[in-house]
Amino acid sequence: MSHLAPTHVVTASFPREDLGAPWRPGPLLGLLAMVLALAPVTALAEGDVFGLGNAQHGNLTVRDPGLVINASSPLSAEALAGSSELRVADVSAFAAGELVLVLQMGSDTALPGAQETEAAVSLTDSGAGRWELARLASVEPGVLRLTAPLVRRFASESQVVRVPEYDAVRLNTSAALVAPPWNGRNGGVLAFLATGTVFNSGSLVADGVGFRGGTAQTGTSAQMGCEALNGPVGGGGASGGGANKGEGIASASAGAATSGYGRLGNGGGGGNCHDAGGGGGALGGRGGRGGNSAQEDGSRPVGGHGGAALGFEPRERLLLGGGGGAGHEGSAGGTGGGIIFIRAHEVQGPKPRGFITANGGTPLASSTGGAGGGGAGGSIHVRVERRLGCTLLEARGRAGGNSDISPGGGAGGGQLYLQGQGGVDSACAVSASAGLAGTTSTGSSSGAEPVAGSEAAFTGSTVVIDQGFVVPTVPTWVSPGAGEVVSPLSPLEGKTAPGASVQVFIDGVPVGAPVVADATGSFSVVTPAEIPRGPHEARAWAEQLGARSALSAPLGFNVGDLQLRVGFGCGSAPAAEGGLGAFALALALLVCVPGRGKLRGNPGP
């Protein structure tokens, strides 16, 4: 699972309504306060309540190729969880009332092994790929103000993308919606919501617009014996580096080396010394190593390391495909695939087109030195209420470049997260495959990898949810009745969608962790043991696969003194104050079997 923003401490404060002796929290309330202190900040923010959007931009018909609908701007400062504003470099493309996607592009924390030799890197402690939808309340110079606080923290390595909200979308044959290219700070994303049908007779494309490949260099052919993972371009020997690395999630890290055969997160390393090939980029699957150096350098295995496969929860991350490393004295690396983010009532994709692709870019061949590594597949995140149809749906890694001397490594496959009734239409070809290593003129890979498409480590991630995308129904209250007097430890009961997670709040404070509604949609949460007497208000939201309902209507209820009325020798007495009272209550509940004991509430004077 992904790592959420740092926990915010929430202090439980239930106001005392009566005028008697001062209320003192007992041990159980102390435990409750501790639980609430550990509650995630998501409980205090709006969450993903946007469903399929509000169709404010009407219908869209696309007749020509190359239409860009998403403007964006990089953040100019970190945005903390709980903040209601985003500071950005350019506000010109945004308007109040519109929806935006806040997306962290790179890692703001050190990633162990990200520049070394590990084949996979976990994103558990990294913000890379973290995303969130938000609505704009106002637009001011340098500042976008939100209608609700952010759920998550976003480091300065983030961008804000305008997300249009359509009714129906129609792409004619040969027409295409495309993602603008990533420029090092923003771009690379095609995103929209549609309350109606997306009729795609053309293409939805984010091919080769992700992390950039390492740039080609010349004038370094005399380098021999280079061994440094992160060495500078220059002389050979143990401290010598090689060609430029491809971009990845670690590119923005302080002091990140841009040359040498070590990777940059999911970016491939550059070919190290005399004509070695560049490494392939990565995302869901790892990138392949570039080919060996030339015979004059001993044909050493110093081709660029392939990018690291990234470990993450697919629903919670949107990531650009890693760029391929450049070959030494040869060609540039391929550019990774971009991001496609779509929610709609339905997607239809009639042949011969109906393409949805976020493939990596293919590097050029080289006849004078090492070839660049392939660009990795990007991310496709499509969720629909009904049918998900298409002709082709791909986030493929590309092959490494061919070379007369040393080829580039193939790139890893991307990330697919797809949801619809029945999954993906059987007529749609789905792939997150990897690209193969390039070859020499004699058909040799010269040590570059992979050489077989069946190697699972290089294949990307594909998740298909076989159910329609829905926002859970807003919870409704069943018990207690409005204004009813209850005792502490009495249940609050309600109904929502079966299987949804429900977070209950009392007086705005979350009560423990979310509970899961049963197969009938029923849920129950017990009131705190030492909630004080007087009126209180309960509300709740439901969440399913990341989509959250609005808050429920408030339920007003009263808490009275706790008394235990029992028969057959159990006795009848008011509960004691503090922890002893809670212990006595628990003991009585265990001793007094059903039918012999009964709790009642007394609102007191």
Coordinates of C-alpha atoms in Angstrom, one line a residue:
M1 CA 0.0 0.0 0.0
S2 CA 1.1 3.6 -0.5
H3 CA 2.3 5.7 2.3
L4 CA -0.1 8.6 3.2
A5 CA 0.8 12.0 4.5
P6 CA 2.3 12.4 8.0
T7 CA -0.4 11.8 10.6
H8 CA -1.9 14.8 12.2
V9 CA -2.8 14.6 15.9
V10 CA -6.5 15.0 16.6
T11 CA -7.6 15.8 20.1
A12 CA -10.9 14.4 21.2
S13 CA -13.0 17.1 22.9
F14 CA -16.6 16.2 24.0
P15 CA -18.2 19.3 25.6
R16 CA -19.7 18.9 29.0
E17 CA -23.3 20.2 29.0
D18 CA -24.4 19.8 32.6
L19 CA -23.4 22.0 35.5
G20 CA -22.3 19.3 38.0
A21 CA -18.8 18.3 39.1
P22 CA -16.0 18.8 36.5
W23 CA -15.7 15.8 34.1
R24 CA -12.4 14.0 34.2
P25 CA -11.4 11.7 31.5
G26 CA -10.8 8.1 32.7
P27 CA -8.3 5.6 31.3
L28 CA -10.6 4.4 28.5
L29 CA -11.0 7.9 27.1
G30 CA -7.3 8.3 27.3
L31 CA -7.1 5.2 25.1
L32 CA -9.7 6.7 22.8
A33 CA -7.7 9.9 22.5
M34 CA -4.6 7.8 21.6
V35 CA -6.5 6.0 18.8
L36 CA -7.8 9.3 17.5
A37 CA -4.3 10.8 17.5
L38 CA -3.3 8.0 15.2
A39 CA -6.2 8.5 12.9
P40 CA -5.2 9.5 9.3
V41 CA -5.8 13.1 8.2
T42 CA -8.1 11.7 5.5
A43 CA -10.9 11.8 8.1
L44 CA -10.7 15.6 8.2
A45 CA -10.8 16.3 4.4
E46 CA -13.3 15.8 1.6
G47 CA -11.6 12.9 -0.2
D48 CA -12.6 11.7 -3.6
V49 CA -16.2 12.6 -3.8
F50 CA -16.2 13.6 -7.5
G51 CA -17.5 10.5 -9.1
L52 CA -17.9 11.1 -12.9
G53 CA -17.8 14.9 -12.5
N54 CA -20.6 17.4 -13.1
A55 CA -20.5 17.7 -16.9
Q56 CA -19.9 21.5 -16.7
H57 CA -17.9 21.5 -20.0
G58 CA -20.7 19.9 -22.0
N59 CA -20.2 17.5 -24.9
L60 CA -16.8 17.2 -26.7
T61 CA -16.4 16.1 -30.3
V62 CA -12.8 15.5 -31.6
R63 CA -12.4 15.6 -35.4
D64 CA -8.6 16.1 -35.7
P65 CA -5.5 14.4 -34.4
G66 CA -3.4 16.1 -31.7
L67 CA -6.0 17.9 -29.5
V68 CA -4.7 18.8 -26.1
I69 CA -7.3 19.4 -23.4
N70 CA -5.1 19.5 -20.2
A71 CA -3.2 22.5 -19.1
S72 CA -1.0 22.3 -16.0
S73 CA 1.4 24.1 -13.8
P74 CA 4.1 22.9 -11.3
L75 CA 3.7 23.7 -7.6
S76 CA 6.0 26.5 -6.5
A77 CA 5.9 25.3 -2.9
E78 CA 5.0 22.2 -0.9
A79 CA 1.3 21.7 -0.1
L80 CA 0.6 20.2 3.3
A81 CA -2.2 17.7 4.1
G82 CA -5.1 19.8 5.5
S83 CA -4.1 22.8 3.4
S84 CA -6.8 24.5 1.3
E85 CA -4.5 26.2 -1.2
L86 CA -2.0 25.3 -3.9
R87 CA 0.8 27.7 -4.7
V88 CA 1.6 27.3 -8.4
A89 CA 3.9 28.9 -11.0
D90 CA 1.1 29.9 -13.4
V91 CA -2.6 30.2 -12.8
S92 CA -3.6 31.4 -16.3
A93 CA -5.2 28.1 -17.3
F94 CA -7.4 27.6 -14.2
A95 CA -10.9 28.8 -13.3
A96 CA -13.0 28.7 -10.1
G97 CA -15.3 25.8 -10.0
E98 CA -13.2 23.5 -12.1
L99 CA -11.6 20.2 -11.1
V100 CA -7.9 19.7 -10.9
L101 CA -5.6 16.7 -10.4
V102 CA -2.8 17.2 -7.9
L103 CA 0.0 14.8 -8.8
Q104 CA 3.5 14.3 -7.3
M105 CA 5.9 13.4 -10.1
G106 CA 9.1 12.5 -8.2
S107 CA 10.2 11.2 -4.9
D108 CA 10.9 13.7 -2.1
T109 CA 12.6 11.1 0.0
A110 CA 15.7 9.0 -0.5
L111 CA 15.0 5.7 -2.2
P112 CA 17.4 2.9 -1.1
G113 CA 19.0 1.4 -4.1
A114 CA 17.4 3.9 -6.5
Q115 CA 20.7 4.7 -8.0
E116 CA 22.4 1.4 -7.5
T117 CA 21.8 -2.1 -8.6
E118 CA 18.5 -3.3 -7.0
A119 CA 15.9 -4.5 -9.6
A120 CA 12.9 -3.2 -7.6
V121 CA 12.3 -0.2 -5.4
S122 CA 9.3 0.1 -3.0
L123 CA 7.4 3.4 -2.9
T124 CA 6.0 2.8 0.6
D125 CA 8.0 5.7 2.1
S126 CA 7.9 7.9 -1.1
G127 CA 5.3 10.4 -2.3
A128 CA 6.1 9.6 -6.0
G129 CA 2.9 9.1 -7.9
R130 CA 0.6 10.3 -5.1
W131 CA -2.5 11.9 -6.5
E132 CA -5.7 13.6 -5.5
L133 CA -8.7 15.3 -7.2
A134 CA -9.7 18.7 -5.8
R135 CA -12.2 21.5 -6.8
L136 CA -11.1 25.1 -7.1
A137 CA -12.9 27.7 -5.0
S138 CA -11.0 30.6 -6.4
V139 CA -8.0 31.6 -8.5
E140 CA -5.7 34.3 -7.4
P141 CA -2.2 35.4 -8.5
G142 CA 0.1 32.4 -7.8
V143 CA -2.6 30.6 -5.6
L144 CA -5.3 28.1 -6.3
R145 CA -7.8 27.9 -3.4
L146 CA -9.7 24.7 -2.8
T147 CA -13.3 24.0 -1.7
A148 CA -12.0 21.5 0.8
P149 CA -8.6 20.6 2.4
L150 CA -6.2 18.3 0.8
V151 CA -6.2 14.7 2.1
R152 CA -2.5 14.2 1.4
R153 CA 0.8 16.1 1.4
F154 CA 2.4 17.0 -1.9
A155 CA 6.0 17.9 -2.2
S156 CA 7.3 20.7 -4.5
E157 CA 8.0 17.9 -7.1
S158 CA 4.3 18.0 -8.0
Q159 CA 2.1 19.5 -10.6
V160 CA -1.5 20.6 -10.9
V161 CA -3.5 19.5 -14.0
R162 CA -6.8 20.9 -15.1
V163 CA -9.3 18.1 -15.5
P164 CA -12.3 18.9 -17.9
E165 CA -15.7 17.5 -16.9
Y166 CA -17.7 16.5 -20.0
D167 CA -21.1 14.9 -20.7
A168 CA -20.5 12.8 -23.8
V169 CA -17.1 12.6 -25.6
R170 CA -16.9 11.5 -29.3
L171 CA -13.6 10.9 -31.2
N172 CA -14.0 10.5 -35.0
T173 CA -11.9 8.1 -37.0
S174 CA -8.3 9.5 -37.2
A175 CA -9.0 11.9 -34.4
A176 CA -6.9 11.9 -31.2
L177 CA -6.8 13.4 -27.7
V178 CA -3.2 13.6 -26.7
A179 CA -1.2 14.3 -23.5
P180 CA 1.3 17.2 -23.7
P181 CA 4.9 16.1 -23.3
W182 CA 6.6 16.2 -19.8
N183 CA 9.0 19.1 -19.8
G184 CA 10.8 18.3 -16.5
R185 CA 8.3 20.1 -14.3
N186 CA 4.8 19.5 -15.7
G187 CA 2.9 17.8 -18.5
G188 CA 2.6 14.2 -19.6
V189 CA -1.0 13.8 -18.5
L190 CA -4.3 13.2 -20.4
A191 CA -7.2 13.4 -17.9
F192 CA -11.0 14.0 -18.1
L193 CA -14.3 12.8 -16.5
A194 CA -17.5 12.1 -18.4
T195 CA -21.0 11.5 -17.1
G196 CA -22.0 10.1 -20.5
T197 CA -20.4 7.7 -23.0
V198 CA -16.9 8.1 -24.5
F199 CA -17.3 6.9 -28.1
N200 CA -13.7 6.4 -29.2
S201 CA -13.3 5.7 -32.9
G202 CA -9.9 7.4 -32.8
S203 CA -7.2 7.4 -30.2
L204 CA -6.5 8.5 -26.6
V205 CA -2.8 8.8 -26.5
A206 CA 0.1 9.4 -24.0
D207 CA 2.8 7.7 -26.0
G208 CA 6.4 8.8 -25.4
V209 CA 5.4 11.9 -23.3
G210 CA 6.8 10.7 -19.9
F211 CA 10.2 10.9 -18.3
R212 CA 12.8 11.9 -20.9
G213 CA 15.5 9.7 -22.2
G214 CA 19.2 10.4 -21.6
T215 CA 20.6 12.8 -24.2
A216 CA 23.2 11.7 -26.6
Q217 CA 26.8 12.9 -26.3
T218 CA 29.8 12.9 -28.6
G219 CA 33.6 13.4 -28.1
T220 CA 34.0 10.8 -25.4
S221 CA 35.1 7.8 -27.4
A222 CA 38.5 7.6 -25.8
Q223 CA 37.0 6.6 -22.4
M224 CA 38.2 3.2 -21.3
G225 CA 37.8 1.2 -18.1
C226 CA 34.9 3.3 -16.6
E227 CA 33.4 1.6 -13.5
A228 CA 31.4 4.3 -11.6
L229 CA 27.7 3.9 -11.2
N230 CA 27.3 7.6 -10.8
G231 CA 30.6 9.0 -12.2
P232 CA 30.9 12.2 -14.2
V233 CA 31.4 12.2 -18.0
G234 CA 35.1 12.5 -18.6
G235 CA 38.2 10.4 -18.3
G236 CA 38.1 6.6 -17.9
G237 CA 39.2 4.5 -15.0
A238 CA 37.5 3.4 -11.8
S239 CA 36.0 6.9 -11.1
G240 CA 34.9 7.5 -14.7
G241 CA 31.3 7.7 -15.7
G242 CA 29.6 7.3 -19.0
A243 CA 26.6 8.5 -21.0
N244 CA 23.6 10.3 -19.6
K245 CA 20.9 8.5 -17.6
G246 CA 17.2 8.5 -18.4
E247 CA 14.9 10.5 -16.2
G248 CA 13.0 8.8 -13.4
I249 CA 11.4 9.4 -10.0
A250 CA 14.8 10.1 -8.4
S251 CA 15.9 12.7 -11.0
A252 CA 14.9 15.6 -8.8
S253 CA 16.7 14.3 -5.7
A254 CA 19.4 16.5 -4.3
G255 CA 22.8 15.5 -5.8
A256 CA 21.4 12.9 -8.1
A257 CA 24.0 12.0 -10.7
T258 CA 22.9 12.4 -14.3
S259 CA 25.6 10.2 -15.9
G260 CA 27.1 6.8 -15.2
Y261 CA 25.6 3.4 -15.5
G262 CA 23.6 3.4 -12.2
R263 CA 19.8 4.0 -12.6
L264 CA 17.7 7.0 -11.5
G265 CA 14.8 5.2 -9.8
N266 CA 12.9 4.0 -12.8
G267 CA 15.2 5.8 -15.3
G268 CA 17.8 3.7 -17.1
G269 CA 21.5 4.2 -16.6
G270 CA 23.8 5.4 -19.4
G271 CA 26.3 3.2 -21.2
N272 CA 29.6 3.3 -19.3
C273 CA 32.6 3.7 -21.5
H274 CA 33.5 2.9 -25.0
D275 CA 30.3 2.4 -26.9
A276 CA 28.3 0.5 -24.2
G277 CA 24.5 0.5 -24.6
G278 CA 22.0 2.5 -22.4
G279 CA 19.7 0.8 -20.0
G280 CA 15.9 0.6 -20.5
G281 CA 13.4 2.6 -18.5
A282 CA 11.0 1.0 -16.0
L283 CA 7.7 1.3 -14.2
G284 CA 5.6 -1.8 -13.4
G285 CA 8.4 -4.1 -14.8
R286 CA 12.1 -3.5 -14.6
G287 CA 14.2 -2.2 -17.5
G288 CA 16.8 -4.3 -19.3
R289 CA 20.6 -3.7 -19.0
G290 CA 22.4 -2.1 -22.0
G291 CA 24.9 -4.0 -24.1
N292 CA 28.6 -4.4 -23.2
S293 CA 31.3 -2.0 -24.1
A294 CA 33.3 -2.4 -27.3
Q295 CA 36.1 -5.0 -27.8
E296 CA 38.8 -2.3 -27.3
D297 CA 37.5 -1.9 -23.7
G298 CA 37.3 -5.7 -23.1
S299 CA 33.6 -6.1 -23.9
R300 CA 32.9 -5.4 -20.2
P301 CA 29.3 -5.7 -18.8
V302 CA 29.0 -1.9 -18.1
G303 CA 26.0 -1.2 -20.2
G304 CA 23.5 1.1 -18.3
H305 CA 21.5 -0.6 -15.6
G306 CA 17.9 -0.9 -16.4
G307 CA 15.5 1.2 -14.4
A308 CA 14.1 -0.3 -11.2
A309 CA 10.6 -1.7 -11.1
L310 CA 8.5 0.3 -8.7
G311 CA 6.5 -1.4 -6.0
F312 CA 3.2 0.3 -5.2
E313 CA -0.6 -0.1 -5.0
P314 CA -1.8 0.6 -8.6
R315 CA -5.0 2.4 -7.6
E316 CA -3.1 4.9 -5.4
R317 CA -0.3 5.9 -7.8
L318 CA 0.0 7.6 -11.2
L319 CA 3.5 7.4 -12.6
L320 CA 5.3 8.3 -15.7
G321 CA 7.3 5.7 -17.5
G322 CA 11.1 5.9 -17.0
G323 CA 13.3 7.2 -19.7
G324 CA 16.0 5.0 -21.3
G325 CA 19.7 5.8 -20.7
A326 CA 21.8 7.0 -23.6
G327 CA 24.3 4.8 -25.3
H328 CA 27.9 5.8 -25.1
E329 CA 29.0 7.8 -28.1
G330 CA 25.7 6.8 -29.7
S331 CA 22.0 7.5 -29.6
A332 CA 19.7 9.0 -26.9
G333 CA 17.4 6.9 -24.7
G334 CA 13.7 6.6 -25.5
T335 CA 11.1 8.6 -23.6
G336 CA 8.7 6.9 -21.2
G337 CA 5.0 6.7 -21.6
G338 CA 2.7 9.3 -20.0
I339 CA -0.5 9.1 -17.9
I340 CA -4.1 8.6 -19.0
F341 CA -6.8 9.2 -16.3
I342 CA -10.4 8.7 -17.4
R343 CA -13.7 8.2 -15.6
A344 CA -16.9 7.8 -17.6
H345 CA -20.3 6.2 -17.7
E346 CA -19.1 3.9 -20.5
V347 CA -16.3 3.6 -23.1
Q348 CA -17.0 2.3 -26.5
G349 CA -14.1 1.6 -28.9
P350 CA -15.2 0.2 -32.2
K351 CA -12.7 -1.2 -34.7
P352 CA -10.5 -0.4 -36.5
R353 CA -9.4 2.2 -34.0
G354 CA -10.6 2.6 -30.5
F355 CA -7.0 2.9 -29.2
I356 CA -6.0 3.9 -25.6
T357 CA -2.2 3.9 -25.3
A358 CA 0.6 5.1 -23.0
N359 CA 3.5 3.3 -24.6
G360 CA 7.1 4.2 -24.2
G361 CA 9.2 5.8 -27.0
T362 CA 11.7 3.9 -29.2
P363 CA 15.3 5.1 -29.3
L364 CA 17.1 5.6 -32.6
A365 CA 19.6 3.0 -33.9
S366 CA 23.3 3.9 -33.8
S367 CA 26.0 2.9 -36.2
T368 CA 28.9 4.8 -34.4
G369 CA 28.5 3.8 -30.7
G370 CA 26.1 2.3 -28.1
A371 CA 22.4 2.7 -28.7
G372 CA 20.0 4.1 -26.2
G373 CA 17.6 2.1 -23.9
G374 CA 13.9 1.9 -24.6
G375 CA 11.3 4.1 -22.9
A376 CA 9.0 2.4 -20.3
G377 CA 5.3 2.1 -20.6
G378 CA 3.3 4.7 -18.6
S379 CA 0.1 4.6 -16.6
I380 CA -3.5 4.0 -17.8
H381 CA -6.2 4.5 -15.1
V382 CA -9.7 4.0 -16.6
R383 CA -12.8 3.4 -14.5
V384 CA -16.4 3.2 -15.9
E385 CA -19.8 2.5 -14.6
R386 CA -20.7 0.1 -17.4
R387 CA -18.8 -1.3 -20.3
L388 CA -15.1 -0.7 -20.9
G389 CA -14.7 -1.3 -24.6
C390 CA -11.8 -0.6 -26.9
T391 CA -9.8 -2.1 -29.7
L392 CA -6.3 -1.7 -28.2
L393 CA -5.3 -0.8 -24.7
E394 CA -1.5 -0.6 -24.1
A395 CA 1.2 0.7 -21.8
R396 CA 4.1 -1.2 -23.3
G397 CA 7.8 -0.7 -22.9
R398 CA 9.8 -0.2 -26.0
A399 CA 12.7 -2.1 -27.4
G400 CA 16.3 -0.9 -27.0
G401 CA 18.0 0.7 -29.9
N402 CA 19.9 -1.4 -32.5
S403 CA 23.6 -0.8 -32.9
D404 CA 26.5 -2.0 -35.0
I405 CA 28.5 -2.2 -31.7
S406 CA 26.4 -2.4 -28.6
P407 CA 22.5 -2.3 -28.4
G408 CA 20.3 -0.6 -25.8
G409 CA 18.3 -2.5 -23.2
G410 CA 14.6 -3.0 -23.6
A411 CA 12.2 -1.1 -21.3
G412 CA 9.8 -2.5 -18.7
G413 CA 6.0 -2.5 -19.1
G414 CA 3.8 0.1 -17.5
Q415 CA 0.8 0.2 -15.1
L416 CA -2.8 -0.6 -16.0
Y417 CA -5.7 -0.1 -13.6
L418 CA -9.0 -0.8 -15.3
Q419 CA -12.5 -1.1 -13.9
G420 CA -15.9 -1.8 -15.6
Q421 CA -18.8 -4.2 -15.6
G422 CA -17.4 -7.5 -16.8
G423 CA -13.9 -6.1 -16.7
V424 CA -12.4 -5.2 -20.1
D425 CA -14.3 -6.1 -23.2
S426 CA -13.0 -9.4 -24.7
A427 CA -12.6 -7.7 -28.1
C428 CA -10.0 -5.4 -26.6
A429 CA -6.3 -6.3 -26.7
V430 CA -4.7 -5.4 -23.4
S431 CA -0.9 -5.3 -22.9
A432 CA 1.7 -4.0 -20.4
S433 CA 4.5 -6.0 -22.0
A434 CA 8.2 -5.1 -22.0
G435 CA 10.4 -4.3 -24.9
L436 CA 13.2 -6.6 -26.0
A437 CA 16.9 -5.6 -26.1
G438 CA 18.2 -4.2 -29.3
T439 CA 20.5 -6.2 -31.5
T440 CA 23.7 -5.8 -33.5
S441 CA 24.0 -6.2 -37.2
T442 CA 24.9 -9.9 -36.6
G443 CA 21.8 -10.4 -34.4
S444 CA 23.7 -10.5 -31.1
S445 CA 22.3 -8.7 -28.0
S446 CA 25.9 -8.2 -26.7
G447 CA 24.8 -8.7 -23.2
A448 CA 21.7 -6.4 -23.4
E449 CA 18.4 -7.7 -21.9
P450 CA 15.7 -8.9 -22.0
V451 CA 16.1 -11.3 -24.9
A452 CA 12.8 -13.1 -24.5
G453 CA 9.4 -11.5 -24.1
S454 CA 8.3 -14.2 -21.6
E455 CA 10.7 -12.9 -18.8
A456 CA 8.1 -11.9 -16.2
A457 CA 10.4 -9.5 -14.3
F458 CA 10.2 -7.0 -17.1
T459 CA 6.4 -7.2 -17.6
G460 CA 4.3 -4.4 -16.2
S461 CA 1.3 -4.4 -13.8
T462 CA -2.2 -5.0 -14.9
V463 CA -5.2 -4.8 -12.5
V464 CA -8.7 -5.4 -13.8
I465 CA -11.7 -4.8 -11.5
D466 CA -14.8 -6.8 -12.6
Q467 CA -17.5 -4.4 -11.4
G468 CA -18.8 -1.0 -12.3
F469 CA -17.3 2.1 -10.9
V470 CA -19.8 3.6 -8.4
V471 CA -19.6 6.1 -5.6
P472 CA -21.0 4.5 -2.4
T473 CA -24.4 5.6 -1.3
V474 CA -24.4 8.2 1.5
P475 CA -24.9 6.5 4.8
T476 CA -28.3 6.7 6.4
W477 CA -29.0 6.3 10.1
V478 CA -31.1 3.4 11.5
S479 CA -30.5 3.7 15.2
P480 CA -30.7 5.5 17.6
G481 CA -33.6 7.7 16.5
A482 CA -33.2 11.4 16.3
G483 CA -33.0 13.0 19.8
E484 CA -33.1 9.6 21.5
V485 CA -31.3 9.2 24.8
V486 CA -28.6 6.5 24.8
S487 CA -25.9 5.2 27.1
P488 CA -22.2 5.1 26.5
L489 CA -21.2 2.0 24.6
S490 CA -24.5 2.0 22.8
P491 CA -24.2 1.3 19.1
L492 CA -24.7 3.8 16.3
E493 CA -26.2 1.8 13.4
G494 CA -26.7 2.7 9.7
K495 CA -26.9 1.5 6.1
T496 CA -24.8 2.1 3.0
A497 CA -23.3 0.1 0.1
P498 CA -22.4 -3.5 1.0
G499 CA -18.7 -3.9 1.6
A500 CA -18.0 -0.1 1.8
S501 CA -15.7 1.2 4.5
V502 CA -17.6 3.6 6.9
Q503 CA -16.0 6.3 9.0
V504 CA -18.2 7.6 11.8
F505 CA -17.7 11.0 13.5
I506 CA -19.1 12.3 16.8
D507 CA -19.0 16.0 17.1
G508 CA -16.6 16.1 14.2
V509 CA -14.1 13.7 15.8
P510 CA -13.5 10.3 14.1
V511 CA -14.5 7.3 16.2
G512 CA -11.8 4.8 15.7
A513 CA -10.9 3.3 12.4
P514 CA -13.4 2.8 9.6
V515 CA -15.7 -0.2 9.8
V516 CA -16.8 -2.4 6.9
A517 CA -20.5 -2.6 6.0
D518 CA -21.8 -6.2 5.8
A519 CA -23.4 -8.0 2.8
T520 CA -26.7 -6.1 3.5
G521 CA -24.9 -2.7 3.8
S522 CA -25.4 -2.5 7.6
F523 CA -22.7 -1.1 9.8
S524 CA -22.4 -0.4 13.6
V525 CA -20.0 1.6 15.7
V526 CA -20.1 1.8 19.5
T527 CA -20.0 5.2 21.1
P528 CA -17.0 6.0 23.4
A529 CA -17.2 4.5 26.9
E530 CA -16.8 7.8 28.6
I531 CA -18.6 10.2 26.3
P532 CA -20.2 12.9 28.6
R533 CA -23.9 13.4 29.2
G534 CA -25.7 15.8 26.9
P535 CA -26.5 16.3 23.2
H536 CA -24.1 15.0 20.5
E537 CA -24.1 14.8 16.7
A538 CA -23.0 11.8 14.5
R539 CA -22.1 11.9 10.8
A540 CA -20.5 9.4 8.5
W541 CA -19.1 8.8 5.1
A542 CA -18.6 5.6 3.1
E543 CA -15.7 4.7 0.8
Q544 CA -15.2 2.0 -1.8
L545 CA -12.1 1.4 -3.9
G546 CA -11.1 5.0 -3.2
A547 CA -14.4 6.7 -4.2
R548 CA -16.1 8.4 -1.2
S549 CA -19.6 9.4 -0.6
A550 CA -20.6 12.8 0.8
L551 CA -21.1 13.1 4.5
S552 CA -24.4 11.8 5.8
A553 CA -27.1 13.9 7.3
P554 CA -26.4 14.7 11.0
L555 CA -27.9 12.4 13.6
G556 CA -28.6 14.2 16.8
F557 CA -28.8 12.1 20.0
N558 CA -28.4 12.5 23.7
V559 CA -26.2 10.6 26.1
G560 CA -27.5 10.0 29.6
D561 CA -26.1 8.4 32.8
L562 CA -25.2 4.8 32.4
Q563 CA -27.3 2.5 34.6
L564 CA -27.5 -1.3 34.6
R565 CA -30.9 -2.8 35.4
V566 CA -30.7 -6.5 35.9
G567 CA -32.7 -9.3 37.5
F568 CA -32.2 -12.7 38.9
G569 CA -29.6 -11.5 41.3
C570 CA -27.6 -9.2 39.1
G571 CA -28.9 -6.1 40.9
S572 CA -29.5 -2.5 39.7
A573 CA -27.2 0.4 40.3
P574 CA -25.7 3.4 38.5
A575 CA -22.3 2.8 37.0
A576 CA -19.3 4.2 38.8
E577 CA -17.2 7.0 37.5
G578 CA -13.9 6.5 35.5
G579 CA -12.2 3.3 34.6
L580 CA -13.8 1.3 37.4
G581 CA -17.2 2.1 36.0
A582 CA -16.2 0.9 32.5
F583 CA -14.8 -2.3 34.0
A584 CA -18.0 -2.9 36.0
L585 CA -20.1 -2.4 32.8
A586 CA -17.9 -4.9 30.9
L587 CA -18.2 -7.4 33.7
A588 CA -21.9 -7.0 33.9
L589 CA -22.4 -7.4 30.2
L590 CA -20.5 -10.7 30.4
V591 CA -22.3 -12.0 33.5
C592 CA -25.8 -11.0 32.8
V593 CA -27.0 -13.2 29.9
P594 CA -29.5 -12.0 27.4
G595 CA -33.0 -11.6 28.9
R596 CA -31.6 -11.1 32.4
G597 CA -29.9 -7.8 32.0
K598 CA -30.7 -4.5 30.3
L599 CA -28.9 -1.2 29.7
R600 CA -30.9 2.0 29.9
G601 CA -30.1 5.6 29.5
N602 CA -31.1 8.3 31.9
P603 CA -30.7 11.8 30.6
G604 CA -30.3 13.2 34.1
P605 CA -31.6 16.5 35.4

